[in-house]
Coordinates of C-alpha atoms and ligand atoms in Angstrom, one line a residue:
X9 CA 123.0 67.6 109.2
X10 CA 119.8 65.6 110.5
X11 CA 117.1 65.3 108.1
X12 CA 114.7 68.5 107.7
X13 CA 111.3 67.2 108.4
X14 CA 108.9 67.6 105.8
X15 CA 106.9 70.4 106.2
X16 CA 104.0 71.3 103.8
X17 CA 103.9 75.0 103.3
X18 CA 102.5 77.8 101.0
X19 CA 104.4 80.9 100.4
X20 CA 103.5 84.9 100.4
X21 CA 105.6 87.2 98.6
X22 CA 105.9 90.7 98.5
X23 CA 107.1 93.0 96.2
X24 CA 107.4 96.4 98.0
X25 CA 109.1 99.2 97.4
X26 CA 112.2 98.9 99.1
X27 CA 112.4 95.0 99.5
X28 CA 111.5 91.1 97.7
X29 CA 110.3 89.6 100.8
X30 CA 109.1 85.8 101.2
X31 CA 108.0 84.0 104.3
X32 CA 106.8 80.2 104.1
X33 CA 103.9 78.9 106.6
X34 CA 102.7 75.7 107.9
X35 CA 99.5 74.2 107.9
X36 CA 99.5 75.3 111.5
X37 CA 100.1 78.9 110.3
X38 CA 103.4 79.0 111.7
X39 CA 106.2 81.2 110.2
X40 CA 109.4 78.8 109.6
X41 CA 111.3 80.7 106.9
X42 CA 111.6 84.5 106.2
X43 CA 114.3 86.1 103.7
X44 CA 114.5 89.3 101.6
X45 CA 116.4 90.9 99.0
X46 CA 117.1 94.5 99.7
X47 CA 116.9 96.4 97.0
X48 CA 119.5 99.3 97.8
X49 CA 122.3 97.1 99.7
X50 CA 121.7 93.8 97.4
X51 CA 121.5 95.4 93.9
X52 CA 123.6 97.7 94.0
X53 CA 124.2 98.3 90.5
X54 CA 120.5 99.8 90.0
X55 CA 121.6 102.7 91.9
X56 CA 118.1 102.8 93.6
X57 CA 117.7 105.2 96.9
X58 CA 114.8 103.3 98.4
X59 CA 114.7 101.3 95.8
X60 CA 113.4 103.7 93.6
X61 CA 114.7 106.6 91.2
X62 CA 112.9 110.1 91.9
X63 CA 113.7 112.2 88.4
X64 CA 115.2 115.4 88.4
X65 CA 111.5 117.0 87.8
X66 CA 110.9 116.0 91.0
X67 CA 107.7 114.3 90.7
X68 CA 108.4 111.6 88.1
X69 CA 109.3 108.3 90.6
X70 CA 110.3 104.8 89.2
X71 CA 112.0 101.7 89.5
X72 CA 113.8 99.2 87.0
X73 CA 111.8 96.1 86.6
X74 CA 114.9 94.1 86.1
X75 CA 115.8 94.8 89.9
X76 CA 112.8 93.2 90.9
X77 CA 113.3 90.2 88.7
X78 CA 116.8 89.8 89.7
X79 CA 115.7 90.2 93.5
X80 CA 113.2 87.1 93.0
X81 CA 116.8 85.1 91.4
X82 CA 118.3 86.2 94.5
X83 CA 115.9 84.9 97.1
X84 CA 115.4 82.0 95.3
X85 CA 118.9 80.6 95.1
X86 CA 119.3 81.8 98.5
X87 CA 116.2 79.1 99.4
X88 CA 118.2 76.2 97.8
X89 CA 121.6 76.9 99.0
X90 CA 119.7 77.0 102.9
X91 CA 118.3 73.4 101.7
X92 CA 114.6 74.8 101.9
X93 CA 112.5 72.0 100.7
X94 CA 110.3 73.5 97.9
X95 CA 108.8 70.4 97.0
X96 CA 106.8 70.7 99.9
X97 CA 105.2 74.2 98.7
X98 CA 101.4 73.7 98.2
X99 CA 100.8 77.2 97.1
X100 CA 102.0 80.3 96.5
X101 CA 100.6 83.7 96.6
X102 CA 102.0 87.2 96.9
X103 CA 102.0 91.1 97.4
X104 CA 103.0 94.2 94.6
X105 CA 103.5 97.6 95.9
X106 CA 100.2 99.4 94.7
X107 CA 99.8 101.1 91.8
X108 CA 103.0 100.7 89.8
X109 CA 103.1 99.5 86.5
X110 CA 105.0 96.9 84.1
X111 CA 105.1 96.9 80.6
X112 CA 106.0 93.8 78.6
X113 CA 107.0 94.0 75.1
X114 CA 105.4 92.1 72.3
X115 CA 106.9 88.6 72.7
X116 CA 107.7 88.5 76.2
X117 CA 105.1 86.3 76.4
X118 CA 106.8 83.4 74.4
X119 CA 110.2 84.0 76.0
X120 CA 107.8 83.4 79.5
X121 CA 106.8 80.4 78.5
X122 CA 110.0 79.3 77.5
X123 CA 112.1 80.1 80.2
X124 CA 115.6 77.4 80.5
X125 CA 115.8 76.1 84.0
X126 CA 119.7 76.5 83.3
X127 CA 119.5 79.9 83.7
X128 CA 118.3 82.8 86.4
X129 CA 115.1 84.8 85.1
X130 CA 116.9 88.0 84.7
X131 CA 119.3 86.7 82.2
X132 CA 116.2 85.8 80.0
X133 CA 113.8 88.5 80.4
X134 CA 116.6 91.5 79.4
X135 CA 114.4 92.5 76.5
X136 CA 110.6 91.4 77.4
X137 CA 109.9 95.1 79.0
X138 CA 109.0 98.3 76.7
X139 CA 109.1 100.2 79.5
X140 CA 112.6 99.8 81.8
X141 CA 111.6 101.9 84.3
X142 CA 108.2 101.2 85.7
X143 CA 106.4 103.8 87.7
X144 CA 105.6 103.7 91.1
X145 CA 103.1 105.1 93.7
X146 CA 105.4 107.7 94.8
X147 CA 105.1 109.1 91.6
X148 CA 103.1 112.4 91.3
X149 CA 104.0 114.0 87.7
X150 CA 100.1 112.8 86.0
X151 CA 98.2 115.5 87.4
X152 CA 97.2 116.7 84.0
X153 CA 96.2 112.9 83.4
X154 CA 94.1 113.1 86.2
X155 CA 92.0 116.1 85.2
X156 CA 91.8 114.7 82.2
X157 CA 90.5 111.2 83.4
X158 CA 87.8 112.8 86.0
X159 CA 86.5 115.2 82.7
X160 CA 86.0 112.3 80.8
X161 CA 83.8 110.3 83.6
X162 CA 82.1 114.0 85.1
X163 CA 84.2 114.7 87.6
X164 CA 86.0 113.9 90.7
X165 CA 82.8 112.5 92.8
X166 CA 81.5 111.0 89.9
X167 CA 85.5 108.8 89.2
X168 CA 85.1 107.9 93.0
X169 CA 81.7 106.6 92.6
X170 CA 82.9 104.5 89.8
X171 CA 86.2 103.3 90.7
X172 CA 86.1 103.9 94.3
X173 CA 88.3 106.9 94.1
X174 CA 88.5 110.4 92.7
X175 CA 92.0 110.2 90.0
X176 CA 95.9 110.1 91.8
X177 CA 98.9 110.7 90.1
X178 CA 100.0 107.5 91.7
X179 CA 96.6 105.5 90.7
X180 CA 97.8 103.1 87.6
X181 CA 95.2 104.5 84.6
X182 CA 96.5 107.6 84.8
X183 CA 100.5 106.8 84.6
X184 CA 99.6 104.4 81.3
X185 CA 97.8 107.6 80.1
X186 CA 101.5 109.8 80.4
X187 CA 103.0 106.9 78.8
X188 CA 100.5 106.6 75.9
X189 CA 100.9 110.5 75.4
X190 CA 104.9 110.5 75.9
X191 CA 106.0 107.8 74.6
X192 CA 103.4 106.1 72.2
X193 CA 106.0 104.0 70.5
X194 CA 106.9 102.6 73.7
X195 CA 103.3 101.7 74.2
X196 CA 102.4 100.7 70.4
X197 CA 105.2 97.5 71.7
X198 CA 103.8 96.8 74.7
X199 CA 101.7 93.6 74.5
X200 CA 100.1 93.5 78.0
X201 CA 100.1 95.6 81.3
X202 CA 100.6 94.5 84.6
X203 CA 100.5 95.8 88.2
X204 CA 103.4 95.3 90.1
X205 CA 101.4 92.2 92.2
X206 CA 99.9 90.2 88.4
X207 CA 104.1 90.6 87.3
X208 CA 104.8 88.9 90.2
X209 CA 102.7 86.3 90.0
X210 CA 103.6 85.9 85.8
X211 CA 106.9 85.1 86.9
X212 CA 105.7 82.4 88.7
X213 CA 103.4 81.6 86.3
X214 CA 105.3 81.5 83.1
X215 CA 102.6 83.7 81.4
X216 CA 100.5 86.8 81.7
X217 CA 98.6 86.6 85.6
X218 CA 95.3 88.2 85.0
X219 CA 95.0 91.4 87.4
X220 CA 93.0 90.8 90.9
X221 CA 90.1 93.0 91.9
X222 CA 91.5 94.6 94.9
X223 CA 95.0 96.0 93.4
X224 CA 92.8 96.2 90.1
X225 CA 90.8 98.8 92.2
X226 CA 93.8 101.0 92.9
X227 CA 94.1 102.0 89.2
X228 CA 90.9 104.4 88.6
X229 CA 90.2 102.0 85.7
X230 CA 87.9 99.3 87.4
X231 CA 84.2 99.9 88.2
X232 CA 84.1 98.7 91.6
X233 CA 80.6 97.4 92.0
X234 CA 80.2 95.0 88.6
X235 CA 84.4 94.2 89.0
X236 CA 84.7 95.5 85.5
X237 CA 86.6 97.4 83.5
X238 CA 85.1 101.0 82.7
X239 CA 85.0 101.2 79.2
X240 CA 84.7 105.0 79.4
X241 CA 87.5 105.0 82.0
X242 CA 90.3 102.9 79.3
X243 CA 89.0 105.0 76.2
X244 CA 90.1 108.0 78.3
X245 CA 93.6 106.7 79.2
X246 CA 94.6 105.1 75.7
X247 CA 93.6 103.1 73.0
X248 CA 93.1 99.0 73.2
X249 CA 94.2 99.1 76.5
X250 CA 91.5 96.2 77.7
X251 CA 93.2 93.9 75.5
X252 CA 96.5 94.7 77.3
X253 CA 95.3 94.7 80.8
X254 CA 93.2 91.3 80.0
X255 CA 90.3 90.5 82.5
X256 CA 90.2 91.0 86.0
X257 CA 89.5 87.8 88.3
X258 CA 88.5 87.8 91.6
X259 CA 91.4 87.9 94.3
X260 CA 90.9 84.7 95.5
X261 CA 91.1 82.7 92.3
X262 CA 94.0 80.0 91.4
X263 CA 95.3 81.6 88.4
X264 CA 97.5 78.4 87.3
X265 CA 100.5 75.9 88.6
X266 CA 103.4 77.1 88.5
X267 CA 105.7 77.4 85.9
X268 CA 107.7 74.2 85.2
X269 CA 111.0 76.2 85.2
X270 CA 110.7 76.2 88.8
X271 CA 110.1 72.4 88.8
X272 CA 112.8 72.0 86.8
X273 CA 115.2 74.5 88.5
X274 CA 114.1 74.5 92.3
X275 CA 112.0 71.5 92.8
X276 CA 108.6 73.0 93.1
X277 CA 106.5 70.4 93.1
X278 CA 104.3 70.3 89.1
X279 CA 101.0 70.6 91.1
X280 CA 102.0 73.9 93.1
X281 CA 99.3 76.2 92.9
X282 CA 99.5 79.9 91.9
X283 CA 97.0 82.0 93.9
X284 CA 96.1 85.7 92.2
X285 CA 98.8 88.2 93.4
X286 CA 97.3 91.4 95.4
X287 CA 98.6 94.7 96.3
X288 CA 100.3 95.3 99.9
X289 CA 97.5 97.0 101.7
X290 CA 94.8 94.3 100.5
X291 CA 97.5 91.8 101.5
X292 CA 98.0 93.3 104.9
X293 CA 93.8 93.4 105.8
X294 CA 94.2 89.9 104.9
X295 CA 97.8 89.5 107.2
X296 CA 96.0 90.9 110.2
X297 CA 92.8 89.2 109.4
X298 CA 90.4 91.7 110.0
X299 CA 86.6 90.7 109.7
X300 CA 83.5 92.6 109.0
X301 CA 82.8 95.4 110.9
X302 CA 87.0 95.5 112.1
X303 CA 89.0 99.0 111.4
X304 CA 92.7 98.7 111.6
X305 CA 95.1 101.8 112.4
X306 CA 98.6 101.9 111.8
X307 CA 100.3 104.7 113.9
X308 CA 103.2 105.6 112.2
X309 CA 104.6 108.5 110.3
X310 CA 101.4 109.0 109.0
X311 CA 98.6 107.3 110.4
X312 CA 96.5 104.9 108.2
X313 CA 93.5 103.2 108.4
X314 CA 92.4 100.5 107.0
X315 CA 88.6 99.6 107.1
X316 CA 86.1 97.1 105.9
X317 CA 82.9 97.9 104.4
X318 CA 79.5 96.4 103.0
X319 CA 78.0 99.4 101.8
X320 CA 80.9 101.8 100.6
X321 CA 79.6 105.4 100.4
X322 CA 83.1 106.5 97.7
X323 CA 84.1 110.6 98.6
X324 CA 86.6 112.8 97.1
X325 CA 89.0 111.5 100.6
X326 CA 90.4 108.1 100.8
X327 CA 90.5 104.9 98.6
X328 CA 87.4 102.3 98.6
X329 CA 89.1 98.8 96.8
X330 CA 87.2 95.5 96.5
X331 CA 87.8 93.5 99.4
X332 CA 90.4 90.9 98.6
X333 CA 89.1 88.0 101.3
X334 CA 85.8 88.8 101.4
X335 CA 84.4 88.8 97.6
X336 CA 81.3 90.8 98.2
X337 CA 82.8 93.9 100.4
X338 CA 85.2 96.2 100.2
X339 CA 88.0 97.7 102.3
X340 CA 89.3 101.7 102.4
X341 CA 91.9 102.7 103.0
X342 CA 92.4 106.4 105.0
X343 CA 95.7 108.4 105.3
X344 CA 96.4 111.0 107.9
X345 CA 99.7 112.9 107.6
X346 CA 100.1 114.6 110.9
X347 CA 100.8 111.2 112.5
X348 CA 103.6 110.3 114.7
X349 CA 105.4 113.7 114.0
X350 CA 103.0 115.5 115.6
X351 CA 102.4 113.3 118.6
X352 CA 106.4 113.6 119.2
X353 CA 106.1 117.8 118.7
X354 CA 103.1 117.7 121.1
X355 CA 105.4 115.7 123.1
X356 CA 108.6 117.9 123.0
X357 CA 106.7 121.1 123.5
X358 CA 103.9 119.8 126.6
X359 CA 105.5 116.8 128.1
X360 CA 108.8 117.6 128.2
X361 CA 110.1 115.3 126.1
X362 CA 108.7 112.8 128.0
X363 CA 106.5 109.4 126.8
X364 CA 105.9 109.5 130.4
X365 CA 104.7 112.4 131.2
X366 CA 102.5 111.9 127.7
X367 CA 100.9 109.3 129.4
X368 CA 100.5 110.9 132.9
X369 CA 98.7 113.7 131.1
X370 CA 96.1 111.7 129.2
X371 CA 95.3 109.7 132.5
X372 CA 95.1 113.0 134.6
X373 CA 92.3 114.4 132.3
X374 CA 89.0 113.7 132.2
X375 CA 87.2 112.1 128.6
X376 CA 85.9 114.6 126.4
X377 CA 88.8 117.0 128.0
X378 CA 86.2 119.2 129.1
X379 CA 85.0 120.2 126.0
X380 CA 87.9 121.8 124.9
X381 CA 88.7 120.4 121.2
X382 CA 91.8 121.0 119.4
X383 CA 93.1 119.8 115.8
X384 CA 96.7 120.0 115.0
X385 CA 98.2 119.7 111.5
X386 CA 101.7 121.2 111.2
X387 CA 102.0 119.5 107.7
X388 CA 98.8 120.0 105.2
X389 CA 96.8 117.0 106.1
X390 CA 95.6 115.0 103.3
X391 CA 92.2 113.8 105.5
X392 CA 90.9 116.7 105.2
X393 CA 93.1 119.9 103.4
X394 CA 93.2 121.7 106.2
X395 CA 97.0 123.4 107.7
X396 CA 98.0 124.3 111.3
X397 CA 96.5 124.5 115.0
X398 CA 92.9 125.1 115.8
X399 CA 92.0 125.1 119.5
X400 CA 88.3 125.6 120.7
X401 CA 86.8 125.8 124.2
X402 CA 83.5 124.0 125.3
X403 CA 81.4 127.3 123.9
X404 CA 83.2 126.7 120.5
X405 CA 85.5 129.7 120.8
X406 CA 88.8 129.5 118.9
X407 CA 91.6 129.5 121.8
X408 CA 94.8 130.3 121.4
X409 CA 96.6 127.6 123.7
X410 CA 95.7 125.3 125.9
X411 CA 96.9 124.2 129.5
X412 CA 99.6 121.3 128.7
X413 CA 97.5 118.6 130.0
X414 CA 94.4 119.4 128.3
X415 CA 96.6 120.4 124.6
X416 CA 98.0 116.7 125.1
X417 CA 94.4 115.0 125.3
X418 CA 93.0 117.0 122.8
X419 CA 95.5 116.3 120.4
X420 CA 94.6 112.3 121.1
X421 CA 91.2 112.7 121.3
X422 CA 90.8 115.2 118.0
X423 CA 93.4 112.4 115.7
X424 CA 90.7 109.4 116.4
X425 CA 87.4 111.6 116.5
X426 CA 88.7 112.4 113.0
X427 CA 89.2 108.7 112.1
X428 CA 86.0 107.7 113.3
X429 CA 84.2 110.6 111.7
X430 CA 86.1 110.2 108.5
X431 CA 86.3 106.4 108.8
X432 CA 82.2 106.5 109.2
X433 CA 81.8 109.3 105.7
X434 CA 82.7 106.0 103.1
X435 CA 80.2 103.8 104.9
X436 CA 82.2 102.3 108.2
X437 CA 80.0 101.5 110.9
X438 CA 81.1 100.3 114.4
X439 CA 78.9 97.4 115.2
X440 CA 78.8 95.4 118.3
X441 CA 81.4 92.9 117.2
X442 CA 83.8 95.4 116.2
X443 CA 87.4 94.9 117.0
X444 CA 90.1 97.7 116.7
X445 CA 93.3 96.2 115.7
X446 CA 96.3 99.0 116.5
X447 CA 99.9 98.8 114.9
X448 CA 102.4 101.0 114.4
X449 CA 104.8 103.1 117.0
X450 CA 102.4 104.4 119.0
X451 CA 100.7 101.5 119.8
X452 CA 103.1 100.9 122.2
X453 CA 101.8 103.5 124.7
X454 CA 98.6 101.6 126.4
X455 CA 97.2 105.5 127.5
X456 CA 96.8 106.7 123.9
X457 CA 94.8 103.3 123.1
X458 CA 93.0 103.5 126.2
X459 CA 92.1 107.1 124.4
X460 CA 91.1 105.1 121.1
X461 CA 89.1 102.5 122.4
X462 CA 86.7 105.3 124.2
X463 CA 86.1 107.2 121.0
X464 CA 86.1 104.4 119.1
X465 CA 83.7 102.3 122.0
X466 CA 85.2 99.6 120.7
X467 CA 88.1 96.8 122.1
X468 CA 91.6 97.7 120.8
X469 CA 94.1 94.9 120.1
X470 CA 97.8 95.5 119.0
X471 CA 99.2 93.0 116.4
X472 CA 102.8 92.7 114.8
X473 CA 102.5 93.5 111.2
X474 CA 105.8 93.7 110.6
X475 CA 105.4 90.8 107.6
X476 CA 101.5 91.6 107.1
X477 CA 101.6 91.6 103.6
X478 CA 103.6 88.3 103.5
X479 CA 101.8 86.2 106.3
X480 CA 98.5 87.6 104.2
X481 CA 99.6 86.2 101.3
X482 CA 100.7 83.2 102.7
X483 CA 97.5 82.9 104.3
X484 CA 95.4 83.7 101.0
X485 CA 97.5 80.8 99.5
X486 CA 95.9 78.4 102.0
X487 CA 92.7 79.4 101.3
X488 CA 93.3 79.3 97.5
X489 CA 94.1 75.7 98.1
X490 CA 90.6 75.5 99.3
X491 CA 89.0 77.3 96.7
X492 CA 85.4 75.7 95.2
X493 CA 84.6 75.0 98.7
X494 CA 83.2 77.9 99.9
X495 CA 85.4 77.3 103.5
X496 CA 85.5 81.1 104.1
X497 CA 89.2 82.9 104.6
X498 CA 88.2 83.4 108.6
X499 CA 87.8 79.7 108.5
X500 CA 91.1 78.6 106.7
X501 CA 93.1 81.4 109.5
X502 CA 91.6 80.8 112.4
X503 CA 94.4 78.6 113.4
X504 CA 96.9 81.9 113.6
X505 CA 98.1 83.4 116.8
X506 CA 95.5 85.8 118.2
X507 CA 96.0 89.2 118.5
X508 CA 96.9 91.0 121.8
X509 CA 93.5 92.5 123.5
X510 CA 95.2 96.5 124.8
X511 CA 92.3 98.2 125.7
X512 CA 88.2 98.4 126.3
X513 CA 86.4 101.1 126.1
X514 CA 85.8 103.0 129.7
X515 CA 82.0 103.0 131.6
X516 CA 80.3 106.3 129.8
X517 CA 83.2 107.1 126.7
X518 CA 80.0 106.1 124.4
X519 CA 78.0 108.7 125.7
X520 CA 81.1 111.5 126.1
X521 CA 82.0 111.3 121.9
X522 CA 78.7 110.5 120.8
X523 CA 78.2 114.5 122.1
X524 CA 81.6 115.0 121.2
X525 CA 82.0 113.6 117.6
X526 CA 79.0 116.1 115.7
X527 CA 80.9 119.1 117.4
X528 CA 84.4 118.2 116.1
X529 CA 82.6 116.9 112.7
X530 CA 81.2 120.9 112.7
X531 CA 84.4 122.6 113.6
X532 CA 86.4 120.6 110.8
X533 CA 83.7 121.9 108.7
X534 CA 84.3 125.8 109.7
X535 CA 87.7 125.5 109.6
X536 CA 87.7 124.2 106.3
X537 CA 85.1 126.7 105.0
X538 CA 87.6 129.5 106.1
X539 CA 90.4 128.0 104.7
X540 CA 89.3 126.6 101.1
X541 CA 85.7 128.0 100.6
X542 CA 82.6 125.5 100.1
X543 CA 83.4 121.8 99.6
X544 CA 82.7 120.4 95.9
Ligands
LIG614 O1 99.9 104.1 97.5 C1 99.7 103.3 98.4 C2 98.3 102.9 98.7 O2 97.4 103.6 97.9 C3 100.9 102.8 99.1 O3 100.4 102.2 100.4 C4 101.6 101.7 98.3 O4 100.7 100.6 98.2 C5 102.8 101.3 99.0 F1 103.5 100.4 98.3

């Protein structure tokens, strides 16, 4: 076989729910090598549907730890049987599915940095976990946590000032909380807490990786602004808790070299450097590099938004996380459920079907669809509570249909007049340098992002993100490797492959939403007072 030329690489992880997934780059931000371990089809024995375990209550959701360690085993001796040359690996840095947990018993942390290159890391880490079954972000069975948290602090708005969000079942302080209450003996052993991102990352380390701002910020336990712990926020969840979480660091810090059982069993080279693992999302703002003043959209099942902010105004909607390239700012994150599914029922029941005639609709109306407004949530959306159709003419009279046409652009036009409007409540501002970077299903179909990039007035670009969180990490690697020298992230990525410019925004759309936007903002407002009563 000819020789492999040497190529020096870093490499992004990512620990996700379903998946171990690796991809290594080149200094010329190339992706040469991609491989995952799935955790359904190549771990069988966990029994995992998704790679996770929902609980017969229905709301409790977890996943072994030992699957994921074994996954890493996997992909790893999958590396050296393909010949991959790890002794060119500069730096390593990686992604953890938000939110979950890991619990290592007392002692784990000598077996760590002990570990016999003879062997794979599952065999030797059997018993360094007090908790088997970590939970994960689909979980939803703290509620009573989460009460309890947002008493302690003074409430919902007040936990979202602090923290950056009000409490979620999902969010991490609240699931070590059950824990403490449930199953105290289990806690009593544990000798240190990770997210699913710092276990990653302790792996490759051979000890306990301190926990990174960003995914720190996804816990309810880290006071956003001073990147601190919130001392009233851990007394509320259980006792000596900061001496199990340890410190946080900033995301971009090199948290060691790599453990020498990877030396010794792979052929890392001694001097490969470990940058601080982050959750997905944070890993993906870094994947697609957005920049201040950028707002990403995923179009998918549900639509999500990710954002980046300088002056986060935290709500009772959405998630505000330190930022984890830009050390200063922050990022949100905004979900939408009524998403793709309602774009396809719009589809079925006013374009017959027809992506096509979807299309020919939204160009055969005018913007601002006459005034007619419409907001469509067939599931309860999440941003805001709010269930079922809501159609209004230009004198702000509830309709009960529409023609097809104008149903079809006013289901477009009210999904992204809610983004921005929602987007701009935690502090996002579109500014003149904005770009709008569109993934996801529907940003295949040019006409619904000619649609966003005139309420938006702002240029959309589509991007793959397919390995987002893994070319982010990669990429954060890279700039780890640069680290004390201030060369900003932007800098050390600027040699990637640009993204794709879709649409710009059409003569007058500025002036058509600006009119548009305060209406919708208003009618959202009336619905929701009729629905639910007052906000808090
Ligand atoms: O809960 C979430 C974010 O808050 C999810 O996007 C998880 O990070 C998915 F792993």
């Amino acid at each position: 076989m000819a020789e492999r030329a040497a190529r020096r690489c870093c490499l992004g992880w990512d620990f996700s729910t379903q998946q171990v997934k690796v991809v290594a780059v080149d200094a010329e931000l190339n992706v040469f090598y991609e491989d995952s371990a799935h955790f359904d089809r190549d771990l069988l024995e966990f029994g995992t549907q998704g790679g996770v375990h929902v609980h017969e209550d229905g709301l409790t959701v977890t996943s072994p730890v030992l699957m994921w360690v074994q996954a890493l085993d996997i992909i790893l001796e999958r590396m050296k049987a393909s010949g991959f040359d790890f002794s060119q690996v500069l730096a390593l840095s990686g992604a953890g599915q938000q939110h979950g947990s890991v619990y290592w018993k007392a002692g784990a942390s000598q077996v760590l940095r002990s570990l016999s290159p003879d062997l794979p890391l599952h065999k030797q880490l059997q018993a360094c976990f007090s908790i088997s079954d970590s939970p994960v972000w689909m979980d939803s069975s703290t509620t009573a946590q989460c009460r309890q948290l947002e008493a302690a602090v003074g409430g919902a708005q007040a936990l979202s000032c602090l923290t950056g969000s009000r409490a979620y079942e999902r969010f991490t302080g609240n699931q070590i909380a059950k824990i403490y209450q449930q199953n105290p003996e289990a806690y009593s052993h544990t000798e240190r807490i990770s997210l699913v991102s710092s276990f990653a990352a302790s792996l490759f380390l051979g000890s306990y990786s301190p926990i990174d701002c960003s995914d720190g910020s996804g816990m309810n336990l880290l006071q956003i602004k001073d990147k601190v712990w919130s001392r009233v926020c851990l007394a509320a969840c259980a006792p000596h808790l900061e001496e199990k979480l340890g410190s946080p660091v900033p995301s971009c810090s090199v948290v060691g070299a790599i453990s020498s059982y990877y030396v010794q069993r792979y052929g890392f080279p001694p001097g490969c450097q470990v940058v601080a693992f982050t959750g997905d999302n944070p890993a993906s703002l870094a994947g697609m590099r957005l920049e201040e003043g950028d707002i990403a959209v995923s179009l998918g099942t549900s639509d999500t938004l990710f954002l980046w902010l300088q002056e986060p105004m935290p709500a009772l909607e959405g998630h505000i996380f330190c930022n984890p390239v830009g050390s200063q700012h922050y990022m949100a994150l905004l979900c939408f459920k009524n998403g793709s599914l309602m774009r396809e029922k719009i589809r079925d029941e006013s374009a017959s079907c027809s992506w096509s005639e979807f299309s020919e609709a939204l160009r055969s109306t005018e913007m601002g669809n006459g005034g007619n407004l419409g907001f469509y949530f067939d599931v309860m959306e999440i941003t805001p509570e709010i269930i079922g159709r809501h159609r209004f003419s230009a004198e702000n009279h509830k309709v009960p249909a529409f023609p097809r046409d104008v149903e079809i652009r006013a289901l477009i036009e009210g999904q992204f007049m809610a983004k921005r409007i929602h987007a701009e409540g935690l502090g996002y501002r579109v500014m003149p340098k904005t770009k709008i970077l569109a993934t996801g299903g529907a940003s295949h179909n040019r006409d619904i992002l000619q649609v966003l990039a005139d309420v938006f007035g702002a240029p959309v670009y589509v991007i793959d993100t397919a390995n987002s969180a893994c070319v982010g990490s990669a990429y954060r690697a890279f700039h780890g490797l640069a680290a004390g020298t201030d060369v900003p992230f932007s800098e050390v990525v600027k040699l990637a492959p640009p993204p794709r410019l879709a649409a710009t925004p059409t003569p007058g759309a500025s002036q058509v939403y600006e009119a548009l936007l305060p209406r919708y903002a208003k009618l959202e407002q009336r619905i929701l007072s009729q629905t639910q009563g007052p906000p808090e």
